[in-house]
């Protein structure tokens, strides 16, 4: 399982083995957002009366895994800004927001990808994009 996770950009051997060891069975989480919330890389919500208010990241969860995912996301951001692909989701995000916010957003996206790979037993393919 950790070798399958190493194919995801921003995840190396240390992060992959730490994720597999601490998660156990990914089917314990209902969806990718619950897994990302368990890691603490989702926006903290303070909502009432049907009006959602999203604040900074929650920082609740496993600090070690969250740190590893954010550092991997910073590496992905660095590589994405070196390429000339201006239509990329990540490059557009870094032009709108700061690099730290973009790193947490990329870590959130990576966490959801990790959950999908582990819960469904699939391989990561780099060319696939969500519709």
mmCIF file of C-alpha atoms in Angstrom:
data_model
loop_
_atom_site.group_PDB
_atom_site.id
_atom_site.type_symbol
_atom_site.label_atom_id
_atom_site.label_comp_id
_atom_site.label_asym_id
_atom_site.label_seq_id
_atom_site.Cartn_x
_atom_site.Cartn_y
_atom_site.Cartn_z
ATOM 1 C CA UNK A 1 0.000 0.000 0.000
ATOM 2 C CA UNK A 2 2.814 2.400 0.778
ATOM 3 C CA UNK A 3 4.413 1.730 -2.607
ATOM 4 C CA UNK A 4 1.141 2.698 -4.289
ATOM 5 C CA UNK A 5 1.050 5.935 -2.269
ATOM 6 C CA UNK A 6 4.600 6.857 -3.292
ATOM 7 C CA UNK A 7 3.340 7.460 -6.847
ATOM 8 C CA UNK A 8 1.303 10.451 -5.631
ATOM 9 C CA UNK A 9 3.182 13.757 -6.104
ATOM 10 C CA UNK A 10 4.390 15.104 -2.771
ATOM 11 C CA UNK A 11 4.469 11.742 -1.011
ATOM 12 C CA UNK A 12 7.773 10.017 -0.466
ATOM 13 C CA UNK A 13 8.687 6.755 1.262
ATOM 14 C CA UNK A 14 8.581 8.241 4.778
ATOM 15 C CA UNK A 15 5.197 9.866 4.340
ATOM 16 C CA UNK A 16 3.710 6.831 2.612
ATOM 17 C CA UNK A 17 4.830 4.380 5.289
ATOM 18 C CA UNK A 18 3.707 6.722 8.088
ATOM 19 C CA UNK A 19 0.278 7.132 6.482
ATOM 20 C CA UNK A 20 -0.240 3.406 5.987
ATOM 21 C CA UNK A 21 0.949 2.605 9.510
ATOM 22 C CA UNK A 22 -1.235 5.171 11.258
ATOM 23 C CA UNK A 23 -4.391 4.804 9.155
ATOM 24 C CA UNK A 24 -4.724 1.057 9.243
ATOM 25 C CA UNK A 25 -7.952 0.459 7.313
ATOM 26 C CA UNK A 26 -9.010 3.500 5.280
ATOM 27 C CA UNK A 27 -12.582 2.204 5.153
ATOM 28 C CA UNK A 28 -12.970 3.325 8.778
ATOM 29 C CA UNK A 29 -13.509 6.808 7.318
ATOM 30 C CA UNK A 30 -16.718 7.419 5.361
ATOM 31 C CA UNK A 31 -15.119 9.756 2.829
ATOM 32 C CA UNK A 32 -11.989 11.712 2.017
ATOM 33 C CA UNK A 33 -13.116 14.789 3.909
ATOM 34 C CA UNK A 34 -13.380 12.848 7.151
ATOM 35 C CA UNK A 35 -9.863 11.541 6.622
ATOM 36 C CA UNK A 36 -8.568 15.053 5.878
ATOM 37 C CA UNK A 37 -10.342 16.323 9.006
ATOM 38 C CA UNK A 38 -8.701 13.544 11.022
ATOM 39 C CA UNK A 39 -5.342 14.862 9.795
ATOM 40 C CA UNK A 40 -6.351 18.469 10.482
ATOM 41 C CA UNK A 41 -5.988 19.962 6.987
ATOM 42 C CA UNK A 42 -9.599 21.091 6.453
ATOM 43 C CA UNK A 43 -10.973 24.568 7.161
ATOM 44 C CA UNK A 44 -12.351 25.034 10.667
ATOM 45 C CA UNK A 45 -16.078 25.737 10.542
ATOM 46 C CA UNK A 46 -17.938 28.246 12.674
ATOM 47 C CA UNK A 47 -21.409 28.135 11.161
ATOM 48 C CA UNK A 48 -24.836 29.065 12.454
ATOM 49 C CA UNK A 49 -28.198 29.803 10.930
ATOM 50 C CA UNK A 50 -27.398 28.146 7.634
ATOM 51 C CA UNK A 51 -24.569 30.587 6.880
ATOM 52 C CA UNK A 52 -21.270 28.710 6.628
ATOM 53 C CA UNK A 53 -18.161 30.476 7.901
ATOM 54 C CA UNK A 54 -14.834 28.824 7.078
ATOM 55 C CA UNK A 55 -11.788 29.898 9.055
ATOM 56 C CA UNK A 56 -8.161 28.735 8.946
ATOM 57 C CA UNK A 57 -7.160 25.072 9.040
ATOM 58 C CA UNK A 58 -8.282 23.198 12.109
ATOM 59 C CA UNK A 59 -4.865 21.838 13.217
ATOM 60 C CA UNK A 60 -6.594 19.010 15.052
ATOM 61 C CA UNK A 61 -5.285 15.583 14.346
ATOM 62 C CA UNK A 62 -1.923 14.017 13.734
ATOM 63 C CA UNK A 63 0.644 16.847 13.623
ATOM 64 C CA UNK A 64 3.408 14.635 12.201
ATOM 65 C CA UNK A 65 1.376 13.424 9.217
ATOM 66 C CA UNK A 66 -0.021 16.902 8.608
ATOM 67 C CA UNK A 67 3.493 18.359 8.591
ATOM 68 C CA UNK A 68 4.742 15.697 6.189
ATOM 69 C CA UNK A 69 1.839 16.321 3.793
ATOM 70 C CA UNK A 70 2.328 20.097 3.887
ATOM 71 C CA UNK A 71 6.060 19.782 3.214
ATOM 72 C CA UNK A 72 5.322 17.475 0.301
ATOM 73 C CA UNK A 73 2.771 19.979 -0.980
ATOM 74 C CA UNK A 74 5.397 22.738 -0.823
ATOM 75 C CA UNK A 75 7.628 20.602 -3.016
ATOM 76 C CA UNK A 76 4.816 20.096 -5.518
ATOM 77 C CA UNK A 77 4.143 23.857 -5.562
ATOM 78 C CA UNK A 78 7.823 24.581 -6.197
ATOM 79 C CA UNK A 79 7.885 22.168 -9.147
ATOM 80 C CA UNK A 80 4.565 23.464 -10.534
ATOM 81 C CA UNK A 81 5.765 27.071 -10.546
ATOM 82 C CA UNK A 82 8.913 26.066 -12.457
ATOM 83 C CA UNK A 83 6.867 24.592 -15.305
ATOM 84 C CA UNK A 84 5.208 26.840 -17.848
ATOM 85 C CA UNK A 85 1.701 25.397 -17.363
ATOM 86 C CA UNK A 86 -0.308 28.499 -16.432
ATOM 87 C CA UNK A 87 -3.634 26.610 -16.675
ATOM 88 C CA UNK A 88 -2.811 24.351 -13.747
ATOM 89 C CA UNK A 89 -5.105 24.505 -10.703
ATOM 90 C CA UNK A 90 -2.119 24.901 -8.401
ATOM 91 C CA UNK A 91 -0.471 27.722 -10.354
ATOM 92 C CA UNK A 92 -3.750 29.647 -10.449
ATOM 93 C CA UNK A 93 -4.142 29.149 -6.701
ATOM 94 C CA UNK A 94 -0.634 30.405 -5.925
ATOM 95 C CA UNK A 95 -1.274 33.562 -7.921
ATOM 96 C CA UNK A 96 -4.476 34.255 -5.954
ATOM 97 C CA UNK A 97 -3.383 33.213 -2.465
ATOM 98 C CA UNK A 98 -0.145 32.913 -0.505
ATOM 99 C CA UNK A 99 2.092 29.886 -0.928
ATOM 100 C CA UNK A 100 1.355 28.650 2.607
ATOM 101 C CA UNK A 101 -2.397 28.654 1.992
ATOM 102 C CA UNK A 102 -1.818 26.899 -1.314
ATOM 103 C CA UNK A 103 0.350 24.312 0.453
ATOM 104 C CA UNK A 104 -2.416 23.481 2.926
ATOM 105 C CA UNK A 105 -4.961 23.280 0.095
ATOM 106 C CA UNK A 106 -2.657 20.919 -1.811
ATOM 107 C CA UNK A 107 -2.130 18.851 1.356
ATOM 108 C CA UNK A 108 -5.912 18.615 1.743
ATOM 109 C CA UNK A 109 -6.254 17.453 -1.864
ATOM 110 C CA UNK A 110 -3.434 14.938 -1.383
ATOM 111 C CA UNK A 111 -5.059 13.573 1.782
ATOM 112 C CA UNK A 112 -8.323 13.002 -0.057
ATOM 113 C CA UNK A 113 -6.435 11.272 -2.871
ATOM 114 C CA UNK A 114 -4.655 9.042 -0.342
ATOM 115 C CA UNK A 115 -7.981 8.036 1.204
ATOM 116 C CA UNK A 116 -9.440 7.183 -2.218
ATOM 117 C CA UNK A 117 -6.421 5.080 -3.152
ATOM 118 C CA UNK A 118 -6.397 3.163 0.131
ATOM 119 C CA UNK A 119 -10.160 2.741 0.522
ATOM 120 C CA UNK A 120 -10.741 1.497 -3.012
ATOM 121 C CA UNK A 121 -7.420 -0.265 -3.585
ATOM 122 C CA UNK A 122 -6.602 1.657 -6.752
ATOM 123 C CA UNK A 123 -3.374 2.797 -8.383
ATOM 124 C CA UNK A 124 -2.574 6.492 -8.843
ATOM 125 C CA UNK A 125 -2.575 7.737 -12.422
ATOM 126 C CA UNK A 126 -1.101 11.188 -12.959
ATOM 127 C CA UNK A 127 -3.035 12.057 -16.105
ATOM 128 C CA UNK A 128 -6.519 11.672 -14.618
ATOM 129 C CA UNK A 129 -8.339 14.842 -13.607
ATOM 130 C CA UNK A 130 -11.689 15.288 -11.919
ATOM 131 C CA UNK A 131 -14.478 16.537 -14.159
#
